[in-house]
Amino acid sequence: MAASRSAPPRPPALLKAHEDAGSAGVLPLFVIDPVLWKSAGPARRGWLAATLKATNAAYADRLVIRLGDPAVVVPKVARELGAERVHVTRETTPYGARRDRKIAAALNDAEVELVETGTPYAVGPGLITNGSGNPYKVFTPFSKAWREHGWPAPAKVDRVHWATAESDGRVAKMLDKAIREAPELPGAGEDAAITRWHEFLDDIDDYGDDRNRPDLDATSRLSPYLKYGVLHPRTLLADITSKSKGAERFATELAWREFYADVLHHNPRSAWQDLNPLGIPYDDPDDLFEAWKEGRTGFPIVDAGMRQLNETGWMHNRVRMITASFLTKDLHVWWPHGARYFLDRLIDGDIASNNHGWQWVAGTGTDAAPYFRVFNPTTQGEKFDPTGAYVRRWIPELGTDDYPEPIIDHKAEREETLRRYEHRGH
Ligand SMILES: Cc1cc2nc3c(=O)[nH]c(=O)nc-3n(C[C@H](O)[C@H](O)[C@H](O)COP(=O)(O)OP(=O)(O)OC[C@H]3O[C@@H](n4cnc5c(N)ncnc54)[C@H](O)[C@@H]3O)c2cc1C
């Protein structure tokens, strides 16, 4: 057995609220922000809906769900309750941080304080700095400093006194509709997340070997739970007791998540702009972009990945890299077009990991990622899906006349990319 298993933790913000409110009670509130709800594709919306329903069930129907602009809704609920303080987990993404500043200002007008505690990370973005007090720009030294910094044990709360209020009357129908319209999704909520984690933990020692194989179920698939804070990375890190290479590698992957959050925190503009612009021209998205989105490029590993995304709201990491490379380096489309498409559809869609993952592939992001490296979709497929099981699973018509011919010549487009790099800035 690779682990000691802890009881489900609670977010540090809840612990703080509990200590603060005592017997007056804590009201668990979730506000559905229409801006985010509308931009989400069916899988993403369904995943949020299923997560909220499972969380509500775990809180014995006490979760209050309201709909509307959080800067209006949160002060309104605080007034209804006569609350003196609102506790949240600190947001560090550009949109979330802006939204929370607005909420804090609106609450302040009502003489209610917004208290931010913890973050969805083992070490909060902004806390790791180098010897000169500056943020790290490269992953490896960051991850070393991250491990040295360490993190506290997960927060535990025994019994919380709950306050009560009504959910918005429209919410129940909205969630049910979103779940109906979504594809089949993993089990939602904390119990499902913990079950998946414990299953994975039994095999964590093998993680290093097979993590690049999309045809195998060799990764944790915890990203959708981490995305909504259903699981906290400190819970995962506290449970890992194995010193195997696989366990080390898994912690390193969590460190990537923390690194990208840190980079985005320090460079909010890099959400949708190049962190390190290459100064090369890109092509406007056209019908080739449509073929990429629909998984009709004639390159099986690219098409399988896009279909996995479209049909399930998730894609294997190796295939995310291959499909992103294909869009940016074979079709010469600027990465934000692809990142937007991913973000709206992925059930783990996260602005920091997604948009910096894209920039890593495009060569405009952190690390001296070799921008001239162009994945060959055919050899990548042969190497990481050696029996073709992955591509056959997602492309039933593979090998028949119904499957399209390649929409581009990879060798020629690779040369075109290198030509653009050579002439950059001209
Ligand atoms: C173009 C592109 C887009 C991506 N978009 C997202 C996204 O929107 N949301 C997201 O969570 N991850 C994203 N990733 C990172 C990675 O693909 C996923 O985290 C991973 O596939 C999730 O599967 P898993 O939980 O089984 O991962 P595991 O292999 O089990 O890894 C464990 C955890 O480590 C973290 N992690 C692993 N790899 C990375 C990575 N490269 N960058 C950041 N964190 C990582 C995740 O939280 C993951 O759940 C993207 C990567 C690329 C190349």
CSV table of C-alpha atoms and ligand atoms in Angstrom, one decimal:
chain,number,residue,atom,x,y,z
A,1,MET,CA,0.0,0.0,0.0
A,2,ALA,CA,1.5,3.3,-1.1
A,3,ALA,CA,-0.4,5.6,1.2
A,4,SER,CA,-2.0,6.6,4.4
A,5,ARG,CA,-5.5,7.7,3.8
A,6,SER,CA,-6.9,10.7,5.5
A,7,ALA,CA,-10.5,11.7,6.1
A,8,PRO,CA,-11.9,14.2,3.7
A,9,PRO,CA,-10.6,17.6,4.4
A,10,ARG,CA,-12.4,20.9,4.2
A,11,PRO,CA,-11.3,24.1,2.5
A,12,PRO,CA,-9.3,26.3,4.8
A,13,ALA,CA,-11.8,29.2,4.1
A,14,LEU,CA,-14.5,27.0,5.6
A,15,LEU,CA,-12.4,26.3,8.7
A,16,LYS,CA,-11.9,30.1,9.1
A,17,ALA,CA,-15.6,30.8,8.6
A,18,HIS,CA,-16.4,28.2,11.2
A,19,GLU,CA,-14.0,29.6,13.7
A,20,ASP,CA,-15.4,33.1,13.0
A,21,ALA,CA,-19.1,32.3,13.0
A,22,GLY,CA,-19.2,29.8,15.9
A,23,SER,CA,-22.8,29.1,16.8
A,24,ALA,CA,-24.2,31.8,14.6
A,25,GLY,CA,-23.6,29.4,11.7
A,26,VAL,CA,-21.9,29.4,8.3
A,27,LEU,CA,-23.9,29.6,5.1
A,28,PRO,CA,-22.4,27.7,2.2
A,29,LEU,CA,-23.1,29.8,-0.9
A,30,PHE,CA,-22.3,29.2,-4.6
A,31,VAL,CA,-23.1,31.9,-7.1
A,32,ILE,CA,-23.4,30.8,-10.7
A,33,ASP,CA,-21.9,33.6,-12.8
A,34,PRO,CA,-23.9,33.9,-16.0
A,35,VAL,CA,-20.8,35.0,-17.9
A,36,LEU,CA,-19.0,31.8,-17.2
A,37,TRP,CA,-22.1,29.6,-17.5
A,38,LYS,CA,-23.0,30.9,-21.0
A,39,SER,CA,-19.5,30.5,-22.4
A,40,ALA,CA,-19.2,26.9,-21.3
A,41,GLY,CA,-19.9,24.0,-23.7
A,42,PRO,CA,-22.3,21.2,-22.7
A,43,ALA,CA,-19.7,19.0,-21.0
A,44,ARG,CA,-18.2,21.8,-19.0
A,45,ARG,CA,-21.6,23.1,-17.9
A,46,GLY,CA,-22.9,19.6,-17.1
A,47,TRP,CA,-19.8,19.0,-15.0
A,48,LEU,CA,-20.3,22.1,-12.9
A,49,ALA,CA,-24.0,21.2,-12.5
A,50,ALA,CA,-23.2,17.6,-11.5
A,51,THR,CA,-20.5,18.9,-9.1
A,52,LEU,CA,-22.9,21.3,-7.5
A,53,LYS,CA,-25.6,18.7,-7.1
A,54,ALA,CA,-23.2,16.2,-5.5
A,55,THR,CA,-21.8,18.9,-3.2
A,56,ASN,CA,-25.3,19.9,-2.2
A,57,ALA,CA,-26.1,16.3,-1.4
A,58,ALA,CA,-22.9,16.0,0.7
A,59,TYR,CA,-24.0,19.1,2.6
A,60,ALA,CA,-27.4,17.6,3.3
A,61,ASP,CA,-29.2,20.0,0.9
A,62,ARG,CA,-27.7,23.0,2.7
A,63,LEU,CA,-25.8,24.4,-0.2
A,64,VAL,CA,-27.4,27.7,-1.3
A,65,ILE,CA,-27.0,28.3,-5.1
A,66,ARG,CA,-27.9,31.7,-6.5
A,67,LEU,CA,-27.7,33.0,-10.0
A,68,GLY,CA,-26.4,36.4,-11.1
A,69,ASP,CA,-23.5,38.8,-11.0
A,70,PRO,CA,-21.6,37.8,-7.9
A,71,ALA,CA,-20.9,41.5,-7.0
A,72,VAL,CA,-24.7,41.9,-6.7
A,73,VAL,CA,-25.7,38.5,-5.3
A,74,VAL,CA,-23.1,38.1,-2.5
A,75,PRO,CA,-23.9,41.5,-0.8
A,76,LYS,CA,-27.6,40.7,-1.2
A,77,VAL,CA,-27.2,37.3,0.6
A,78,ALA,CA,-25.0,38.9,3.3
A,79,ARG,CA,-27.8,41.5,3.9
A,80,GLU,CA,-30.5,38.8,4.1
A,81,LEU,CA,-28.4,37.0,6.8
A,82,GLY,CA,-27.1,40.0,8.6
A,83,ALA,CA,-23.6,38.6,8.0
A,84,GLU,CA,-20.6,40.6,9.1
A,85,ARG,CA,-18.0,38.7,7.0
A,86,VAL,CA,-17.9,36.7,3.8
A,87,HIS,CA,-15.2,34.0,3.6
A,88,VAL,CA,-13.8,32.9,0.3
A,89,THR,CA,-10.8,31.0,-1.1
A,90,ARG,CA,-8.4,33.5,-2.6
A,91,GLU,CA,-8.6,33.7,-6.4
A,92,THR,CA,-5.5,34.6,-8.4
A,93,THR,CA,-6.7,34.3,-12.0
A,94,PRO,CA,-7.2,37.6,-13.7
A,95,TYR,CA,-11.0,37.3,-14.1
A,96,GLY,CA,-11.5,35.8,-10.6
A,97,ALA,CA,-9.3,38.3,-8.9
A,98,ARG,CA,-11.1,41.2,-10.6
A,99,ARG,CA,-14.5,39.8,-9.7
A,100,ASP,CA,-13.5,39.3,-6.1
A,101,ARG,CA,-12.2,42.9,-5.9
A,102,LYS,CA,-15.7,44.1,-7.1
A,103,ILE,CA,-17.4,41.9,-4.6
A,104,ALA,CA,-15.1,43.2,-1.8
A,105,ALA,CA,-16.0,46.8,-2.8
A,106,ALA,CA,-19.7,46.1,-2.9
A,107,LEU,CA,-19.6,44.4,0.5
A,108,ASN,CA,-17.6,47.2,1.9
A,109,ASP,CA,-20.4,49.6,1.0
A,110,ALA,CA,-22.6,47.4,3.1
A,111,GLU,CA,-20.0,47.3,5.9
A,112,VAL,CA,-19.4,43.6,5.4
A,113,GLU,CA,-15.8,42.4,5.1
A,114,LEU,CA,-14.5,39.9,2.5
A,115,VAL,CA,-12.0,37.6,4.1
A,116,GLU,CA,-9.7,35.6,1.7
A,117,THR,CA,-8.1,32.4,3.1
A,118,GLY,CA,-6.0,29.9,1.3
A,119,THR,CA,-6.0,29.1,-2.4
A,120,PRO,CA,-6.7,26.0,-4.5
A,121,TYR,CA,-2.9,25.3,-4.5
A,122,ALA,CA,-0.5,23.7,-2.1
A,123,VAL,CA,1.5,26.9,-2.0
A,124,GLY,CA,-0.4,30.1,-2.9
A,125,PRO,CA,0.6,31.8,-6.2
A,126,GLY,CA,3.0,34.6,-5.4
A,127,LEU,CA,4.6,32.9,-2.4
A,128,ILE,CA,7.6,31.3,-4.1
A,129,THR,CA,10.3,33.7,-5.0
A,130,ASN,CA,14.0,33.3,-5.9
A,131,GLY,CA,17.0,34.6,-3.9
A,132,SER,CA,16.4,38.2,-5.2
A,133,GLY,CA,12.7,38.1,-4.3
A,134,ASN,CA,11.6,37.7,-7.9
A,135,PRO,CA,9.2,35.1,-9.3
A,136,TYR,CA,10.7,32.1,-11.1
A,137,LYS,CA,10.4,32.1,-14.9
A,138,VAL,CA,11.5,28.5,-15.4
A,139,PHE,CA,9.8,25.4,-14.1
A,140,THR,CA,12.7,23.2,-12.7
A,141,PRO,CA,14.1,25.8,-10.1
A,142,PHE,CA,10.5,26.7,-9.2
A,143,SER,CA,9.6,23.1,-8.5
A,144,LYS,CA,12.7,22.7,-6.3
A,145,ALA,CA,11.9,25.9,-4.4
A,146,TRP,CA,8.2,24.7,-4.1
A,147,ARG,CA,9.3,21.4,-2.5
A,148,GLU,CA,11.6,23.2,-0.1
A,149,HIS,CA,8.9,25.7,0.8
A,150,GLY,CA,6.6,22.9,1.8
A,151,TRP,CA,2.9,23.2,2.7
A,152,PRO,CA,0.7,22.7,5.7
A,153,ALA,CA,-1.4,19.6,6.3
A,154,PRO,CA,-5.0,19.7,4.9
A,155,ALA,CA,-7.5,21.7,7.0
A,156,LYS,CA,-9.9,19.7,9.1
A,157,VAL,CA,-13.2,20.8,10.5
A,158,ASP,CA,-15.2,18.5,12.8
A,159,ARG,CA,-18.6,20.0,13.1
A,160,VAL,CA,-19.8,23.1,11.5
A,161,HIS,CA,-23.0,25.0,12.6
A,162,TRP,CA,-24.8,25.8,9.4
A,163,ALA,CA,-27.0,28.8,8.7
A,164,THR,CA,-29.8,28.4,6.2
A,165,ALA,CA,-31.2,30.3,3.2
A,166,GLU,CA,-33.1,29.5,0.0
A,167,SER,CA,-31.5,28.7,-3.3
A,168,ASP,CA,-32.6,30.6,-6.4
A,169,GLY,CA,-35.9,28.9,-7.7
A,170,ARG,CA,-34.5,28.7,-11.2
A,171,VAL,CA,-31.4,26.7,-10.3
A,172,ALA,CA,-32.7,23.2,-9.9
A,173,LYS,CA,-34.1,23.1,-13.4
A,174,MET,CA,-31.0,24.7,-14.8
A,175,LEU,CA,-28.7,22.1,-13.3
A,176,ASP,CA,-30.9,19.2,-14.4
A,177,LYS,CA,-31.0,20.5,-18.0
A,178,ALA,CA,-27.3,21.0,-18.1
A,179,ILE,CA,-26.8,17.4,-16.9
A,180,ARG,CA,-29.2,16.1,-19.5
A,181,GLU,CA,-27.5,17.9,-22.3
A,182,ALA,CA,-24.0,16.8,-21.2
A,183,PRO,CA,-22.2,13.7,-22.5
A,184,GLU,CA,-21.5,10.9,-20.0
A,185,LEU,CA,-19.2,12.4,-17.3
A,186,PRO,CA,-17.1,10.9,-14.5
A,187,GLY,CA,-18.8,10.6,-11.0
A,188,ALA,CA,-19.0,14.1,-9.5
A,189,GLY,CA,-18.4,15.3,-6.0
A,190,GLU,CA,-16.0,14.7,-3.2
A,191,ASP,CA,-16.7,11.0,-2.6
A,192,ALA,CA,-16.2,10.2,-6.2
A,193,ALA,CA,-13.0,12.2,-6.3
A,194,ILE,CA,-11.6,10.4,-3.2
A,195,THR,CA,-12.6,7.0,-4.6
A,196,ARG,CA,-10.8,7.8,-7.8
A,197,TRP,CA,-7.8,9.1,-5.9
A,198,HIS,CA,-7.5,6.0,-3.8
A,199,GLU,CA,-7.8,3.7,-6.8
A,200,PHE,CA,-5.0,5.6,-8.5
A,201,LEU,CA,-2.9,5.7,-5.4
A,202,ASP,CA,-2.7,1.9,-5.4
A,203,ASP,CA,-0.9,2.2,-8.8
A,204,ILE,CA,0.9,5.4,-8.3
A,205,ASP,CA,4.3,3.6,-8.4
A,206,ASP,CA,3.6,2.8,-12.1
A,207,TYR,CA,2.7,6.3,-13.0
A,208,GLY,CA,6.0,7.3,-14.4
A,209,ASP,CA,6.1,4.6,-17.1
A,210,ASP,CA,2.7,4.8,-18.7
A,211,ARG,CA,1.7,8.4,-18.2
A,212,ASN,CA,2.3,9.3,-21.9
A,213,ARG,CA,0.1,6.5,-23.3
A,214,PRO,CA,-3.4,7.7,-24.2
A,215,ASP,CA,-4.5,4.2,-25.0
A,216,LEU,CA,-4.0,3.2,-21.3
A,217,ASP,CA,-5.9,4.5,-18.2
A,218,ALA,CA,-2.6,5.4,-16.6
A,219,THR,CA,-3.1,8.9,-15.3
A,220,SER,CA,-5.1,10.0,-12.3
A,221,ARG,CA,-7.9,11.9,-14.1
A,222,LEU,CA,-8.2,14.1,-11.1
A,223,SER,CA,-7.9,17.3,-13.0
A,224,PRO,CA,-11.7,17.9,-13.2
A,225,TYR,CA,-11.9,17.6,-9.4
A,226,LEU,CA,-8.9,19.8,-8.8
A,227,LYS,CA,-10.5,22.4,-11.1
A,228,TYR,CA,-13.6,23.0,-8.9
A,229,GLY,CA,-11.8,22.5,-5.6
A,230,VAL,CA,-13.6,19.2,-4.9
A,231,LEU,CA,-10.1,17.9,-4.0
A,232,HIS,CA,-7.3,20.1,-2.7
A,233,PRO,CA,-3.7,19.3,-3.8
A,234,ARG,CA,-2.6,19.3,-0.1
A,235,THR,CA,-4.9,16.3,0.4
A,236,LEU,CA,-3.1,14.5,-2.4
A,237,LEU,CA,0.4,15.5,-1.3
A,238,ALA,CA,-0.4,14.5,2.3
A,239,ASP,CA,-1.6,11.0,1.2
A,240,ILE,CA,1.5,10.2,-0.9
A,241,THR,CA,4.0,8.3,1.2
A,242,SER,CA,5.7,6.3,-1.5
A,243,LYS,CA,9.1,7.5,-2.5
A,244,SER,CA,8.9,5.7,-5.9
A,245,LYS,CA,9.7,7.5,-9.2
A,246,GLY,CA,6.0,7.4,-10.1
A,247,ALA,CA,5.0,9.1,-6.9
A,248,GLU,CA,7.7,11.7,-7.3
A,249,ARG,CA,6.7,12.3,-10.9
A,250,PHE,CA,3.0,12.7,-9.9
A,251,ALA,CA,4.0,15.4,-7.3
A,252,THR,CA,6.0,17.1,-10.1
A,253,GLU,CA,2.9,17.2,-12.3
A,254,LEU,CA,1.0,18.9,-9.5
A,255,ALA,CA,3.9,21.4,-9.3
A,256,TRP,CA,3.3,22.3,-13.0
A,257,ARG,CA,-0.2,23.2,-12.1
A,258,GLU,CA,1.2,25.5,-9.3
A,259,PHE,CA,3.9,26.9,-11.5
A,260,TYR,CA,1.4,28.0,-14.2
A,261,ALA,CA,-0.9,29.6,-11.6
A,262,ASP,CA,2.1,31.5,-10.2
A,263,VAL,CA,3.2,32.7,-13.7
A,264,LEU,CA,-0.4,33.8,-14.5
A,265,HIS,CA,-0.6,35.6,-11.1
A,266,HIS,CA,2.5,37.6,-11.9
A,267,ASN,CA,1.6,38.1,-15.6
A,268,PRO,CA,-2.2,38.5,-15.8
A,269,ARG,CA,-1.8,39.7,-19.4
A,270,SER,CA,-0.4,36.3,-20.4
A,271,ALA,CA,-3.9,34.8,-20.0
A,272,TRP,CA,-4.6,35.7,-23.7
A,273,GLN,CA,-1.4,37.3,-24.9
A,274,ASP,CA,2.0,35.8,-25.6
A,275,LEU,CA,4.2,35.8,-22.5
A,276,ASN,CA,7.2,35.9,-24.8
A,277,PRO,CA,6.1,36.9,-28.3
A,278,LEU,CA,7.9,35.3,-31.1
A,279,GLY,CA,7.2,38.0,-33.6
A,280,ILE,CA,6.0,35.7,-36.3
A,281,PRO,CA,2.9,36.0,-38.5
A,282,TYR,CA,-0.1,33.7,-38.0
A,283,ASP,CA,-2.9,32.7,-40.3
A,284,ASP,CA,-6.5,33.5,-39.7
A,285,PRO,CA,-8.6,30.6,-38.6
A,286,ASP,CA,-10.4,29.2,-41.6
A,287,ASP,CA,-12.0,26.0,-42.7
A,288,LEU,CA,-8.9,24.1,-41.7
A,289,PHE,CA,-9.4,25.3,-38.2
A,290,GLU,CA,-13.0,24.0,-38.4
A,291,ALA,CA,-11.6,20.6,-39.5
A,292,TRP,CA,-9.3,20.6,-36.5
A,293,LYS,CA,-12.1,21.4,-34.1
A,294,GLU,CA,-14.3,18.6,-35.5
A,295,GLY,CA,-11.5,16.0,-35.7
A,296,ARG,CA,-11.4,15.8,-39.5
A,297,THR,CA,-7.8,16.6,-40.3
A,298,GLY,CA,-6.9,13.1,-41.7
A,299,PHE,CA,-4.2,12.8,-38.9
A,300,PRO,CA,-5.6,10.0,-36.7
A,301,ILE,CA,-4.0,11.0,-33.4
A,302,VAL,CA,-5.1,14.6,-33.8
A,303,ASP,CA,-8.6,13.6,-34.8
A,304,ALA,CA,-8.9,11.1,-32.0
A,305,GLY,CA,-7.9,13.7,-29.5
A,306,MET,CA,-10.3,16.3,-30.7
A,307,ARG,CA,-13.1,13.8,-30.8
A,308,GLN,CA,-12.3,12.7,-27.3
A,309,LEU,CA,-12.5,16.3,-26.2
A,310,ASN,CA,-15.8,17.0,-28.1
A,311,GLU,CA,-17.4,13.8,-26.9
A,312,THR,CA,-16.2,13.6,-23.3
A,313,GLY,CA,-14.9,17.0,-22.2
A,314,TRP,CA,-11.4,15.6,-21.5
A,315,MET,CA,-8.3,14.8,-23.4
A,316,HIS,CA,-5.1,13.0,-22.5
A,317,ASN,CA,-2.1,15.3,-21.8
A,318,ARG,CA,0.1,13.9,-24.6
A,319,VAL,CA,-2.7,14.3,-27.1
A,320,ARG,CA,-3.3,17.9,-25.9
A,321,MET,CA,0.3,18.6,-26.8
A,322,ILE,CA,0.0,16.9,-30.2
A,323,THR,CA,-3.3,18.7,-31.1
A,324,ALA,CA,-2.1,22.0,-29.9
A,325,SER,CA,1.1,21.6,-31.9
A,326,PHE,CA,-0.9,20.7,-35.0
A,327,LEU,CA,-3.0,23.9,-34.8
A,328,THR,CA,-0.1,26.2,-34.1
A,329,LYS,CA,2.7,24.7,-36.2
A,330,ASP,CA,0.9,22.8,-39.0
A,331,LEU,CA,-2.0,25.2,-39.5
A,332,HIS,CA,-0.1,28.3,-38.2
A,333,VAL,CA,-3.0,29.5,-36.1
A,334,TRP,CA,-2.3,31.7,-33.1
A,335,TRP,CA,-2.7,29.6,-29.9
A,336,PRO,CA,-5.5,31.7,-28.2
A,337,HIS,CA,-7.9,30.4,-30.8
A,338,GLY,CA,-7.2,26.9,-29.8
A,339,ALA,CA,-7.0,27.7,-26.1
A,340,ARG,CA,-10.5,29.3,-26.2
A,341,TYR,CA,-11.9,26.2,-27.9
A,342,PHE,CA,-10.3,23.9,-25.3
A,343,LEU,CA,-11.3,26.1,-22.3
A,344,ASP,CA,-15.0,26.1,-23.2
A,345,ARG,CA,-15.1,22.3,-23.6
A,346,LEU,CA,-12.7,20.8,-21.1
A,347,ILE,CA,-14.3,19.7,-17.8
A,348,ASP,CA,-10.9,20.6,-16.2
A,349,GLY,CA,-10.6,23.8,-18.3
A,350,ASP,CA,-8.4,26.0,-16.3
A,351,ILE,CA,-7.0,29.3,-17.5
A,352,ALA,CA,-3.6,28.9,-16.0
A,353,SER,CA,-2.9,25.3,-17.0
A,354,ASN,CA,-4.6,25.5,-20.3
A,355,ASN,CA,-3.4,28.8,-21.6
A,356,HIS,CA,0.2,28.2,-20.4
A,357,GLY,CA,0.1,24.6,-21.7
A,358,TRP,CA,-0.8,26.1,-25.1
A,359,GLN,CA,1.9,28.7,-24.9
A,360,TRP,CA,4.5,26.0,-23.9
A,361,VAL,CA,3.6,24.2,-27.1
A,362,ALA,CA,3.4,27.3,-29.2
A,363,GLY,CA,6.8,28.4,-27.9
A,364,THR,CA,5.6,31.7,-26.5
A,365,GLY,CA,5.4,30.7,-22.8
A,366,THR,CA,7.6,29.9,-19.9
A,367,ASP,CA,10.8,27.8,-20.1
A,368,ALA,CA,13.1,27.9,-23.0
A,369,ALA,CA,10.8,25.4,-24.7
A,370,PRO,CA,12.3,24.8,-28.1
A,371,TYR,CA,9.9,26.9,-30.2
A,372,PHE,CA,11.3,25.2,-33.3
A,373,ARG,CA,10.2,21.8,-32.1
A,374,VAL,CA,7.3,20.7,-34.3
A,375,PHE,CA,5.6,17.4,-33.3
A,376,ASN,CA,5.2,15.0,-36.1
A,377,PRO,CA,1.7,13.7,-35.6
A,378,THR,CA,2.3,10.4,-37.4
A,379,THR,CA,5.4,9.4,-35.4
A,380,GLN,CA,3.9,10.7,-32.2
A,381,GLY,CA,0.9,8.4,-32.8
A,382,GLU,CA,3.1,5.4,-33.5
A,383,LYS,CA,5.2,6.0,-30.4
A,384,PHE,CA,2.5,6.8,-27.8
A,385,ASP,CA,-0.4,4.7,-29.3
A,386,PRO,CA,1.6,1.8,-30.5
A,387,THR,CA,-1.3,-0.6,-31.2
A,388,GLY,CA,-3.6,2.1,-32.5
A,389,ALA,CA,-6.2,1.2,-29.8
A,390,TYR,CA,-6.7,4.9,-28.9
A,391,VAL,CA,-7.3,6.1,-32.5
A,392,ARG,CA,-9.6,3.2,-33.3
A,393,ARG,CA,-11.6,4.0,-30.1
A,394,TRP,CA,-12.4,7.5,-31.3
A,395,ILE,CA,-12.4,7.1,-35.1
A,396,PRO,CA,-14.7,4.2,-36.0
A,397,GLU,CA,-14.4,4.9,-39.7
A,398,LEU,CA,-10.6,4.8,-39.6
A,399,GLY,CA,-9.3,2.8,-42.6
A,400,THR,CA,-12.5,3.3,-44.7
A,401,ASP,CA,-13.2,5.7,-47.5
A,402,ASP,CA,-15.2,7.8,-45.0
A,403,TYR,CA,-12.1,8.9,-43.2
A,404,PRO,CA,-10.6,12.1,-44.8
A,405,GLU,CA,-7.2,12.4,-46.5
A,406,PRO,CA,-4.7,14.5,-44.6
A,407,ILE,CA,-5.7,18.2,-45.0
A,408,ILE,CA,-2.1,19.4,-45.1
A,409,ASP,CA,1.4,18.1,-45.9
A,410,HIS,CA,3.2,17.9,-42.5
A,411,LYS,CA,6.7,18.1,-44.0
A,412,ALA,CA,5.9,21.2,-46.0
A,413,GLU,CA,4.1,22.9,-43.1
A,414,ARG,CA,6.9,22.2,-40.7
A,415,GLU,CA,9.3,23.9,-43.2
A,416,GLU,CA,6.9,26.8,-43.4
A,417,THR,CA,6.9,27.2,-39.6
A,418,LEU,CA,10.7,27.1,-39.5
A,419,ARG,CA,10.8,29.7,-42.3
A,420,ARG,CA,8.5,32.0,-40.3
A,421,TYR,CA,10.8,31.6,-37.3
A,422,GLU,CA,13.9,32.5,-39.4
A,423,HIS,CA,12.3,35.6,-40.6
A,424,ARG,CA,10.8,36.7,-37.4
A,425,GLY,CA,10.6,40.4,-36.7
A,426,HIS,CA,11.2,41.2,-40.4
B,1,LIG,C1,-2.5,22.4,-24.6
B,1,LIG,C2,-2.7,21.9,-23.2
B,1,LIG,C3,-3.9,22.3,-22.5
B,1,LIG,C4,-4.1,22.0,-21.2
B,1,LIG,N1,-5.2,22.4,-20.5
B,1,LIG,C5,-5.4,22.0,-19.2
B,1,LIG,C6,-6.6,22.5,-18.5
B,1,LIG,O1,-7.4,23.3,-19.0
B,1,LIG,N2,-6.7,22.1,-17.2
B,1,LIG,C7,-5.8,21.3,-16.6
B,1,LIG,O2,-6.0,21.0,-15.4
B,1,LIG,N3,-4.7,20.9,-17.2
B,1,LIG,C8,-4.5,21.2,-18.5
B,1,LIG,N4,-3.4,20.7,-19.2
B,1,LIG,C9,-2.4,19.9,-18.4
B,1,LIG,C10,-2.6,18.4,-18.5
B,1,LIG,O3,-2.9,18.0,-19.8
B,1,LIG,C11,-3.8,17.9,-17.6
B,1,LIG,O4,-3.7,18.5,-16.3
B,1,LIG,C12,-3.9,16.4,-17.5
B,1,LIG,O5,-4.0,15.9,-18.8
B,1,LIG,C13,-5.0,16.0,-16.6
B,1,LIG,O6,-5.1,14.6,-16.6
B,1,LIG,P1,-4.8,13.8,-15.2
B,1,LIG,O7,-5.6,14.5,-14.1
B,1,LIG,O8,-5.1,12.4,-15.5
B,1,LIG,O9,-3.3,14.2,-15.1
B,1,LIG,P2,-2.2,13.4,-14.2
B,1,LIG,O10,-1.1,13.0,-15.2
B,1,LIG,O11,-2.7,12.4,-13.3
B,1,LIG,O12,-1.5,14.6,-13.4
B,1,LIG,C14,-2.0,14.9,-12.0
B,1,LIG,C15,-2.4,16.4,-12.0
B,1,LIG,O13,-1.2,17.2,-12.2
B,1,LIG,C16,-1.6,18.4,-12.9
B,1,LIG,N5,-0.9,18.4,-14.2
B,1,LIG,C17,-0.5,17.3,-14.9
B,1,LIG,N6,0.1,17.8,-16.0
B,1,LIG,C18,0.0,19.1,-16.0
B,1,LIG,C19,0.5,20.1,-16.9
B,1,LIG,N7,1.2,19.8,-18.0
B,1,LIG,N8,0.3,21.4,-16.6
B,1,LIG,C20,-0.4,21.7,-15.5
B,1,LIG,N9,-0.9,20.8,-14.6
B,1,LIG,C21,-0.6,19.5,-14.9
B,1,LIG,C22,-3.1,18.3,-13.1
B,1,LIG,O14,-3.7,19.0,-12.0
B,1,LIG,C23,-3.4,16.8,-13.0
B,1,LIG,O15,-4.7,16.5,-12.6
B,1,LIG,C24,-3.1,21.1,-20.5
B,1,LIG,C25,-2.0,20.7,-21.2
B,1,LIG,C26,-1.8,21.1,-22.5
B,1,LIG,C27,-0.6,20.7,-23.2
